[in-house]
């Protein structure tokens, strides 16, 4: 038996699997020696890492294609727009033919069902939004760049609003709540919350106003994303949801926390699955270092917790980043599949990261890992995954298969056009137009023809006493109590302090 075949034997699987490629030893690839991830293990998560230009994005494309083929929906961040090619057939070139032959792949040009989404309005995809209430204080603190004290103050403010049944839909709603609490009229309320200094509340208010000035208000509001829209099938294939993020690069904290919100939402809404034959959804966190850099302890704990727990909901999470050391150890240790593209070892820091990466792999008689990790070709990776039995597979220097869809962007115009024709367009393209949660509450309770609320009062929206006026109104109180209304859903806070709704 060749060394290649010996390694590949560790990847044999009875159930369906994602075919990654073929094993190389001493520079020789054996096309029958296959490296694969069992579909039943994809919810044990994974990492795709490597220096720039080494093939990470193509690996994500390959994974997404095969998940889709197996009826598994996929959500991925398309940071550079180059994953949009998933929606079109790939090009049959000599290089593709050679790679197919090397990896024992019956390659055929294939297009996949893709829906193009954006975070907030003003992007090229269908806009997704979260309400402030649902986003919760921990994630919002990350976006606002708050310190730990400010973060816990924001938590108390949310708690106050929750307990008063005040839905915070957009940044304006939160702004008016904080304005109320820091006003003369709100002093008593502020005292009631306990532990909130008016100056800290003022700092939060300023951060919020800054966020709004930078266009951050485009991401909060309604209609809020229904997670079910990410878990679709078309013609037996899982739909690939691509979050087009190019326009967000100026605000990476927002993009990474929005993804984390999505994950928490999925966690809150999906039923417990236990062991699954194949995942319900796979979530790819590209540029994962953005999620972890400058994160508070609370935030990091919550990520760790979410990654740990979400597996039981049948969801797989793959992080993608340049260095595995970008990922905290508590998270790293939960990632069952490792696809490590070439690392650079130019600087002493590089060398350290390399040595640490080598330590995270099982020992192997076939490779000098330190050497292997720096000499991998483009579209090659050092891989270990979990076998169907849950044991780590042998380390395999793998030549990866080529994606079957287009390895390039389809361009912004084509993305925009596809998004405008998507069936989600009608549902999400327009922000539900209203000035604030409070106004909407009043209108629901008092339809315009019954003049329960005279004009002058309605125009005083920004005035400090407004919260009390609204809260004091008995019609509003009964509205808040009534079941079945989206706004009256009981709010309890789960992971990340994102709100858990009764659905
Ligand atoms: N599996 C593959 N099959 C065929 N070609 C590949 C494969 N992986 C990488 N390549 C080639 O290498 C190029 C770079 O790959 P890719 O864009 O995936 O790198 P990357 O690691 O995502 O880089 P960056 O960090 O700059 O985003 C591709 O455009 C493609 O030509
Ligand atoms: Mg890339």
Coordinates of C-alpha atoms and ligand atoms in Angstrom, one line a residue:
X1 CA 0.0 0.0 0.0
X2 CA 1.3 3.5 -0.9
X3 CA 1.7 6.1 1.8
X4 CA -1.0 8.1 0.0
X5 CA -3.4 5.2 0.1
X6 CA -2.6 4.6 3.8
X7 CA -3.4 8.2 4.7
X8 CA -6.6 8.1 2.6
X9 CA -7.8 4.9 4.4
X10 CA -8.3 7.1 7.4
X11 CA -10.8 9.2 5.4
X12 CA -13.0 6.3 4.2
X13 CA -16.6 6.9 5.0
X14 CA -19.9 5.1 4.6
X15 CA -22.2 8.0 4.5
X16 CA -22.2 11.0 2.1
X17 CA -19.1 13.2 2.3
X18 CA -17.6 16.4 1.0
X19 CA -14.8 15.4 -1.4
X20 CA -11.9 17.8 -0.8
X21 CA -9.2 16.3 -3.0
X22 CA -6.4 13.8 -3.2
X23 CA -3.3 13.0 -1.1
X24 CA 0.2 14.0 -2.0
X25 CA 3.3 12.5 -0.4
X26 CA 6.8 13.5 -1.5
X27 CA 5.3 15.7 -4.2
X28 CA 3.4 12.8 -5.8
X29 CA -0.4 13.0 -5.9
X30 CA -2.5 9.8 -6.0
X31 CA -5.9 10.5 -7.6
X32 CA -7.5 7.5 -5.9
X33 CA -6.4 8.6 -2.4
X34 CA -9.4 10.8 -1.4
X35 CA -9.6 13.3 1.4
X36 CA -13.2 14.0 2.6
X37 CA -15.3 15.4 5.4
X38 CA -18.2 13.2 6.3
X39 CA -21.5 15.2 6.0
X40 CA -22.5 14.0 9.5
X41 CA -19.4 15.7 10.9
X42 CA -19.8 19.1 9.3
X43 CA -21.6 20.4 12.4
X44 CA -18.4 19.7 14.3
X45 CA -17.2 22.9 12.6
X46 CA -14.0 23.8 10.9
X47 CA -11.2 26.2 10.0
X48 CA -9.9 27.3 6.7
X49 CA -6.7 29.2 7.0
X50 CA -3.7 30.4 4.9
X51 CA -1.7 33.3 3.7
X52 CA -3.2 35.6 1.1
X53 CA -3.6 34.1 -2.4
X54 CA -3.1 30.5 -1.3
X55 CA -6.6 29.3 -2.1
X56 CA -8.9 29.9 0.9
X57 CA -11.8 31.4 -1.0
X58 CA -11.7 28.6 -3.6
X59 CA -11.8 26.1 -0.8
X60 CA -14.9 27.8 0.7
X61 CA -16.4 27.7 -2.8
X62 CA -15.7 24.0 -3.1
X63 CA -17.3 23.3 0.3
X64 CA -20.3 25.4 -0.5
X65 CA -20.9 23.7 -3.8
X66 CA -20.9 20.2 -2.4
X67 CA -23.0 21.2 0.6
X68 CA -25.5 22.7 -1.9
X69 CA -25.5 19.5 -4.0
X70 CA -26.4 17.6 -0.9
X71 CA -29.4 19.8 -0.2
X72 CA -27.6 21.7 2.6
X73 CA -28.2 25.5 2.6
X74 CA -25.1 27.7 3.1
X75 CA -24.5 31.2 4.4
X76 CA -21.3 32.9 3.6
X77 CA -19.8 36.4 3.7
X78 CA -18.6 37.4 0.3
X79 CA -16.0 39.9 1.4
X80 CA -14.4 40.5 -2.0
X81 CA -17.3 39.6 -4.2
X82 CA -15.4 36.7 -5.7
X83 CA -17.8 34.0 -4.4
X84 CA -20.6 35.4 -6.6
X85 CA -19.2 33.1 -9.3
X86 CA -21.0 30.3 -7.5
X87 CA -24.1 31.4 -9.4
X88 CA -22.5 30.6 -12.8
X89 CA -20.9 27.7 -14.5
X90 CA -17.2 27.4 -14.3
X91 CA -14.8 27.4 -17.2
X92 CA -13.4 24.2 -18.5
X93 CA -9.7 25.1 -18.9
X94 CA -6.6 22.9 -19.2
X95 CA -5.7 23.7 -15.6
X96 CA -9.1 22.6 -14.5
X97 CA -8.8 19.3 -16.5
X98 CA -5.4 18.6 -15.0
X99 CA -6.6 19.3 -11.4
X100 CA -9.7 17.1 -12.1
X101 CA -7.4 14.2 -13.3
X102 CA -5.1 14.7 -10.3
X103 CA -7.9 14.5 -7.8
X104 CA -10.1 11.8 -9.3
X105 CA -12.9 14.3 -10.0
X106 CA -15.4 13.9 -12.8
X107 CA -15.5 17.6 -13.1
X108 CA -18.5 19.2 -14.9
X109 CA -19.2 22.9 -15.2
X110 CA -22.1 23.6 -12.8
X111 CA -24.0 26.7 -11.5
X112 CA -25.6 26.8 -8.0
X113 CA -28.7 28.5 -6.6
X114 CA -27.5 31.7 -5.0
X115 CA -29.3 34.6 -3.3
X116 CA -27.5 37.8 -2.8
X117 CA -28.0 39.7 0.4
X118 CA -26.5 42.8 2.0
X119 CA -26.4 44.0 5.6
X120 CA -28.5 47.1 5.8
X121 CA -29.9 49.2 3.0
X122 CA -27.7 50.8 0.3
X123 CA -25.8 47.6 -0.6
X124 CA -26.0 45.6 -3.8
X125 CA -27.9 42.6 -2.4
X126 CA -31.4 42.3 -0.7
X127 CA -31.1 44.3 2.5
X128 CA -31.1 42.4 5.9
X129 CA -31.8 44.2 9.1
X130 CA -31.9 43.6 12.8
X131 CA -34.0 45.5 15.3
X132 CA -32.0 47.1 18.1
X133 CA -34.0 45.1 20.7
X134 CA -33.1 41.9 19.0
X135 CA -29.5 42.8 18.4
X136 CA -29.0 43.3 22.1
X137 CA -26.5 45.2 24.3
X138 CA -23.4 43.0 24.0
X139 CA -23.3 43.0 20.2
X140 CA -24.2 46.7 20.1
X141 CA -21.4 47.5 22.5
X142 CA -18.9 45.8 20.1
X143 CA -20.3 48.0 17.3
X144 CA -20.2 51.1 19.4
X145 CA -16.7 50.3 20.7
X146 CA -17.8 50.5 24.4
X147 CA -15.6 49.4 27.3
X148 CA -16.8 46.9 29.9
X149 CA -18.4 49.4 32.2
X150 CA -20.2 51.1 29.3
X151 CA -21.2 47.7 28.0
X152 CA -22.9 46.8 31.3
X153 CA -24.6 50.2 31.5
X154 CA -26.0 49.6 28.0
X155 CA -27.2 46.2 29.3
X156 CA -29.1 47.9 32.1
X157 CA -30.7 50.4 29.7
X158 CA -31.8 47.6 27.5
X159 CA -33.2 45.8 30.6
X160 CA -35.1 48.9 31.5
X161 CA -36.6 49.2 28.0
X162 CA -37.4 45.5 28.0
X163 CA -39.1 45.7 31.3
X164 CA -41.2 48.6 30.2
X165 CA -42.1 46.7 27.1
X166 CA -40.5 49.4 24.9
X167 CA -39.5 47.9 21.6
X168 CA -36.3 49.5 20.3
X169 CA -36.5 49.0 16.6
X170 CA -34.0 51.4 15.3
X171 CA -31.2 53.6 16.5
X172 CA -33.6 56.5 17.0
X173 CA -35.6 54.5 19.5
X174 CA -32.6 53.8 21.6
X175 CA -31.5 57.3 21.3
X176 CA -34.8 58.6 22.6
X177 CA -34.7 56.2 25.5
X178 CA -31.2 57.3 26.5
X179 CA -32.1 60.9 26.0
X180 CA -35.1 60.3 28.3
X181 CA -32.9 58.7 31.0
X182 CA -30.4 61.5 31.0
X183 CA -33.0 64.2 31.0
X184 CA -34.4 65.9 34.1
X185 CA -37.7 64.1 33.8
X186 CA -36.0 60.7 33.4
X187 CA -33.8 61.0 36.5
X188 CA -36.1 59.0 38.7
X189 CA -36.2 56.2 36.1
X190 CA -32.4 56.3 35.9
X191 CA -32.1 55.9 39.6
X192 CA -34.5 53.0 39.5
X193 CA -32.2 51.1 37.1
X194 CA -29.4 51.2 39.6
X195 CA -25.7 51.5 38.8
X196 CA -26.1 53.7 35.8
X197 CA -24.3 57.0 35.9
X198 CA -25.7 59.8 33.8
X199 CA -22.2 60.5 32.4
X200 CA -21.8 56.9 31.2
X201 CA -25.2 57.1 29.6
X202 CA -24.0 60.3 27.9
X203 CA -20.9 58.5 26.5
X204 CA -23.1 55.8 25.1
X205 CA -25.4 58.4 23.6
X206 CA -22.5 60.1 21.8
X207 CA -21.2 56.8 20.5
X208 CA -24.7 56.1 19.1
X209 CA -25.0 59.5 17.5
X210 CA -21.6 58.8 15.9
X211 CA -22.7 55.5 14.6
X212 CA -25.8 57.1 13.1
X213 CA -23.6 59.8 11.5
X214 CA -21.5 57.1 9.8
X215 CA -24.7 55.5 8.3
X216 CA -24.9 52.8 11.0
X217 CA -28.6 53.4 11.3
X218 CA -29.1 51.7 7.9
X219 CA -28.6 48.3 9.6
X220 CA -31.2 48.5 12.3
X221 CA -35.0 48.4 11.9
X222 CA -37.7 46.3 10.3
X223 CA -38.5 44.1 8.5
X224 CA -36.1 42.0 10.5
X225 CA -34.6 38.9 8.8
X226 CA -36.5 35.7 9.2
X227 CA -33.9 33.0 9.6
X228 CA -36.0 30.6 7.6
X229 CA -35.1 32.6 4.5
X230 CA -31.6 31.4 4.9
X231 CA -32.5 27.7 5.0
X232 CA -34.0 27.1 1.6
X233 CA -33.8 24.5 -1.1
X234 CA -34.2 25.0 -4.9
X235 CA -34.5 21.9 -7.2
X236 CA -33.1 19.7 -4.5
X237 CA -30.0 21.9 -4.0
X238 CA -29.3 23.9 -0.9
X239 CA -29.5 27.7 -1.6
X240 CA -26.3 29.5 -1.0
X241 CA -26.9 32.9 0.7
X242 CA -24.1 35.3 -0.1
X243 CA -23.7 38.3 2.1
X244 CA -22.1 40.9 -0.1
X245 CA -19.9 42.9 2.2
X246 CA -17.6 44.9 0.1
X247 CA -19.4 48.1 1.0
X248 CA -19.0 47.4 4.7
X249 CA -15.2 47.2 4.8
X250 CA -15.2 50.6 6.5
X251 CA -17.0 49.1 9.4
X252 CA -15.7 45.6 10.1
X253 CA -17.1 45.5 13.6
X254 CA -20.6 45.9 12.3
X255 CA -20.2 43.2 9.7
X256 CA -18.7 40.6 12.2
X257 CA -21.2 41.3 14.9
X258 CA -24.1 41.2 12.4
X259 CA -22.9 37.7 11.5
X260 CA -22.7 36.8 15.1
X261 CA -26.3 38.1 15.6
X262 CA -27.5 35.9 12.8
X263 CA -25.9 32.9 14.4
X264 CA -27.4 33.7 17.8
X265 CA -30.8 34.2 16.0
X266 CA -30.5 30.8 14.4
X267 CA -29.6 29.3 17.8
X268 CA -32.6 30.8 19.4
X269 CA -35.1 29.8 16.7
X270 CA -34.0 26.3 15.6
X271 CA -35.0 23.1 17.4
X272 CA -32.6 20.7 19.1
X273 CA -31.4 18.1 16.6
X274 CA -28.8 15.9 18.3
X275 CA -26.7 13.9 15.8
X276 CA -27.5 14.7 12.2
X277 CA -26.9 12.8 9.0
X278 CA -26.2 16.1 7.3
X279 CA -26.2 19.7 8.7
X280 CA -29.2 21.9 8.5
X281 CA -27.1 24.9 7.5
X282 CA -23.5 25.8 7.3
X283 CA -22.2 29.2 8.2
X284 CA -18.9 30.5 6.9
X285 CA -17.2 33.3 8.8
X286 CA -14.8 34.8 6.4
X287 CA -12.2 37.3 7.7
X288 CA -12.8 35.8 11.1
X289 CA -10.0 37.8 12.7
X290 CA -12.4 40.8 12.6
X291 CA -14.7 39.1 14.9
X292 CA -12.1 38.5 17.6
X293 CA -9.9 41.5 17.5
X294 CA -10.6 44.1 20.3
X295 CA -13.5 41.9 21.5
X296 CA -14.6 42.1 25.2
X297 CA -14.4 39.1 27.5
X298 CA -18.2 38.9 27.5
X299 CA -18.2 38.9 23.7
X300 CA -15.5 36.2 23.4
X301 CA -17.2 34.0 26.0
X302 CA -20.4 34.3 24.1
X303 CA -18.8 33.3 20.8
X304 CA -17.2 30.3 22.5
X305 CA -20.6 29.3 24.0
X306 CA -22.5 29.8 20.7
X307 CA -20.0 27.7 18.8
X308 CA -20.2 25.0 21.4
X309 CA -24.0 24.9 21.6
X310 CA -25.0 25.5 18.0
X311 CA -23.7 22.1 16.9
X312 CA -26.7 20.4 18.6
X313 CA -29.0 22.5 16.3
X314 CA -27.4 20.9 13.3
X315 CA -25.5 24.0 12.3
X316 CA -21.9 23.9 11.2
X317 CA -19.6 26.9 11.5
X318 CA -16.4 27.3 9.4
X319 CA -14.0 30.1 10.3
X320 CA -11.8 31.5 7.6
X321 CA -8.8 33.6 8.4
X322 CA -5.1 34.0 7.5
X323 CA -3.6 32.6 10.7
X324 CA -5.1 30.0 13.0
X325 CA -3.7 32.0 15.9
X326 CA -6.3 34.7 15.0
X327 CA -8.8 32.4 16.6
X328 CA -8.9 32.1 20.5
X329 CA -7.9 28.7 21.7
X330 CA -11.3 28.0 23.3
X331 CA -12.9 28.3 19.9
X332 CA -10.0 26.7 18.0
X333 CA -10.3 23.6 20.1
X334 CA -13.9 23.1 18.9
X335 CA -13.1 23.1 15.2
X336 CA -13.1 19.5 14.0
X337 CA -12.0 20.1 10.4
X338 CA -8.7 21.9 9.6
X339 CA -7.9 23.0 6.1
X340 CA -4.6 24.8 6.4
X341 CA -3.3 26.4 3.2
X342 CA 0.3 27.7 2.9
X343 CA 1.7 29.8 5.7
X344 CA 4.5 32.4 5.3
X345 CA 7.4 32.3 7.6
X346 CA 9.2 35.6 6.9
X347 CA 9.2 37.3 10.3
X348 CA 9.9 36.0 13.8
X349 CA 6.2 36.4 14.5
X350 CA 5.4 34.3 11.4
X351 CA 7.8 31.6 12.7
X352 CA 6.0 31.6 16.1
X353 CA 2.6 31.3 14.5
X354 CA 3.9 28.5 12.4
X355 CA 5.3 26.5 15.3
X356 CA 2.0 27.0 17.2
X357 CA 0.0 25.8 14.2
X358 CA 2.2 22.7 13.9
X359 CA 1.4 21.8 17.5
X360 CA -2.4 21.8 16.8
X361 CA -2.0 18.9 14.4
X362 CA -1.9 15.1 15.2
X363 CA 1.7 13.7 14.7
X364 CA 2.4 12.3 11.3
X365 CA 5.2 10.0 10.1
X366 CA 4.7 11.1 6.5
X367 CA 5.5 14.8 6.7
X368 CA 7.8 17.4 8.3
X369 CA 4.8 19.7 9.1
X370 CA 6.8 22.9 9.5
X371 CA 8.3 22.4 6.1
X372 CA 5.0 21.2 4.6
X373 CA 3.0 24.2 5.8
X374 CA 5.4 26.6 4.1
X375 CA 5.8 24.7 0.9
X376 CA 2.2 24.0 0.0
X377 CA 1.2 24.9 -3.6
X378 CA -1.7 27.2 -4.4
X379 CA -4.9 25.2 -4.0
X380 CA -3.2 22.7 -1.7
X381 CA -3.7 22.3 2.1
X382 CA -2.6 20.3 5.1
X383 CA -5.8 18.7 6.3
X384 CA -7.2 16.8 9.2
X385 CA -10.9 16.3 9.9
X386 CA -13.1 14.2 12.2
X387 CA -13.9 10.7 10.9
X388 CA -17.5 9.4 11.0
X389 CA -16.6 8.0 14.4
X390 CA -15.4 11.4 15.6
X391 CA -11.7 10.6 15.7
X392 CA -9.1 12.9 14.0
X393 CA -8.1 11.6 10.6
X394 CA -4.4 11.3 9.6
X395 CA -2.7 14.5 8.4
X396 CA -3.0 14.7 4.6
X397 CA -1.2 17.1 2.3
X398 CA -4.0 17.5 -0.1
X399 CA -4.4 18.9 -3.6
X400 CA -7.9 20.3 -3.6
X401 CA -10.5 19.8 -6.2
X402 CA -11.4 22.8 -8.4
X403 CA -14.7 24.5 -7.9
X404 CA -17.3 23.7 -10.6
X405 CA -18.7 27.1 -10.7
X406 CA -17.0 30.3 -12.0
X407 CA -13.8 31.2 -10.1
X408 CA -14.4 34.9 -10.4
X409 CA -16.8 37.6 -9.5
X410 CA -19.9 38.1 -11.8
X411 CA -19.7 41.8 -11.2
X412 CA -21.8 44.3 -9.2
X413 CA -24.3 44.9 -12.0
X414 CA -25.1 41.2 -12.3
X415 CA -25.3 40.9 -8.5
X416 CA -27.7 43.8 -8.3
X417 CA -29.8 42.4 -11.1
X418 CA -30.1 39.0 -9.5
X419 CA -31.0 40.6 -6.1
X420 CA -33.7 42.7 -7.6
X421 CA -35.2 39.6 -9.2
X422 CA -35.0 37.5 -6.0
X423 CA -38.3 36.5 -4.3
X424 CA -36.9 38.0 -1.1
X425 CA -36.7 41.4 -2.8
X426 CA -40.4 42.2 -2.2
X427 CA -40.2 41.1 1.4
X428 CA -37.1 43.1 2.5
X429 CA -36.3 45.8 0.0
X430 CA -38.3 48.5 1.7
X431 CA -37.6 49.6 5.3
X432 CA -40.9 49.7 7.2
X433 CA -41.4 53.4 7.3
X434 CA -42.2 55.0 10.6
X435 CA -40.5 57.5 12.7
X436 CA -40.2 55.5 15.9
X437 CA -41.5 52.6 17.9
X438 CA -43.4 54.9 20.1
X439 CA -45.3 56.5 17.2
X440 CA -46.0 53.2 15.7
X441 CA -47.4 52.0 19.0
X442 CA -49.7 55.0 19.2
X443 CA -50.9 54.6 15.7
X444 CA -51.7 50.9 16.3
X445 CA -53.7 51.6 19.3
X446 CA -55.3 54.7 18.0
X447 CA -56.1 54.6 14.2
X448 CA -55.8 58.0 12.6
X449 CA -59.5 58.6 12.4
X450 CA -60.0 58.3 16.1
X451 CA -58.1 61.3 17.5
X452 CA -56.8 59.7 20.7
X453 CA -53.5 61.5 20.2
X454 CA -53.8 65.1 19.1
X455 CA -51.3 66.3 16.6
X456 CA -49.2 68.4 18.9
X457 CA -48.3 65.4 21.1
X458 CA -47.3 63.3 18.1
X459 CA -44.8 65.9 17.0
X460 CA -43.2 66.0 20.4
X461 CA -41.5 62.6 19.6
X462 CA -38.0 63.8 20.5
X463 CA -39.2 65.5 23.7
X464 CA -37.9 64.0 26.9
X465 CA -41.3 63.4 28.5
X466 CA -42.5 61.3 25.6
X467 CA -41.6 57.9 27.0
X468 CA -43.7 58.5 30.0
X469 CA -46.6 59.9 28.0
X470 CA -46.6 56.8 25.9
X471 CA -46.2 54.4 28.8
X472 CA -48.8 56.2 30.9
X473 CA -51.4 55.7 28.2
X474 CA -53.8 52.9 29.2
X475 CA -54.5 52.0 25.5
X476 CA -50.8 51.5 25.0
X477 CA -50.5 49.4 28.1
X478 CA -53.2 47.1 26.9
X479 CA -51.6 46.9 23.5
X480 CA -48.3 45.9 25.1
X481 CA -50.1 43.2 27.1
X482 CA -51.9 41.8 24.1
X483 CA -50.5 38.5 22.7
X484 CA -49.9 37.8 19.1
X485 CA -48.5 41.2 18.1
X486 CA -45.0 41.2 16.9
X487 CA -44.2 44.1 19.2
X488 CA -45.8 42.5 22.2
X489 CA -43.7 39.4 22.0
X490 CA -42.3 38.6 25.3
X491 CA -38.7 39.5 25.4
X492 CA -36.2 37.3 27.2
X493 CA -32.6 37.6 26.4
X494 CA -30.6 34.6 25.4
X495 CA -27.1 34.2 24.0
X496 CA -25.4 37.5 23.5
X497 CA -28.3 39.2 25.1
X498 CA -30.0 39.0 21.7
X499 CA -33.7 38.8 22.3
X500 CA -35.5 35.5 22.2
X501 CA -39.0 35.8 20.8
X502 CA -41.9 33.6 21.3
X503 CA -42.8 32.6 17.8
Ligands
LIG1 N1 -9.0 24.5 -5.5 C1 -8.5 25.3 -6.5 N2 -8.6 24.9 -7.8 C2 -8.2 25.6 -8.8 N3 -7.5 26.8 -8.7 C3 -7.3 27.2 -7.5 C4 -7.8 26.5 -6.3 N4 -7.5 27.2 -5.2 C5 -6.8 28.3 -5.6 N5 -6.8 28.4 -7.0 C6 -6.1 29.4 -7.8 O1 -5.5 30.4 -6.9 C7 -6.0 31.7 -6.9 C8 -6.1 32.3 -5.5 O2 -7.0 31.6 -4.8 P1 -8.0 32.3 -3.7 O3 -8.6 33.5 -4.3 O4 -8.9 31.2 -3.2 O5 -7.0 32.7 -2.6 P2 -7.3 33.3 -1.1 O6 -6.5 32.5 -0.2 O7 -8.7 33.4 -0.9 O8 -6.6 34.8 -1.3 P3 -7.0 36.1 -0.4 O9 -6.4 36.0 0.9 O10 -6.2 37.1 -1.2 O11 -8.4 36.3 -0.5 C9 -7.4 31.4 -7.6 O12 -7.8 32.6 -8.3 C10 -7.2 30.2 -8.5 O13 -6.6 30.6 -9.7
LIG2 MG1 -9.9 35.1 -0.6

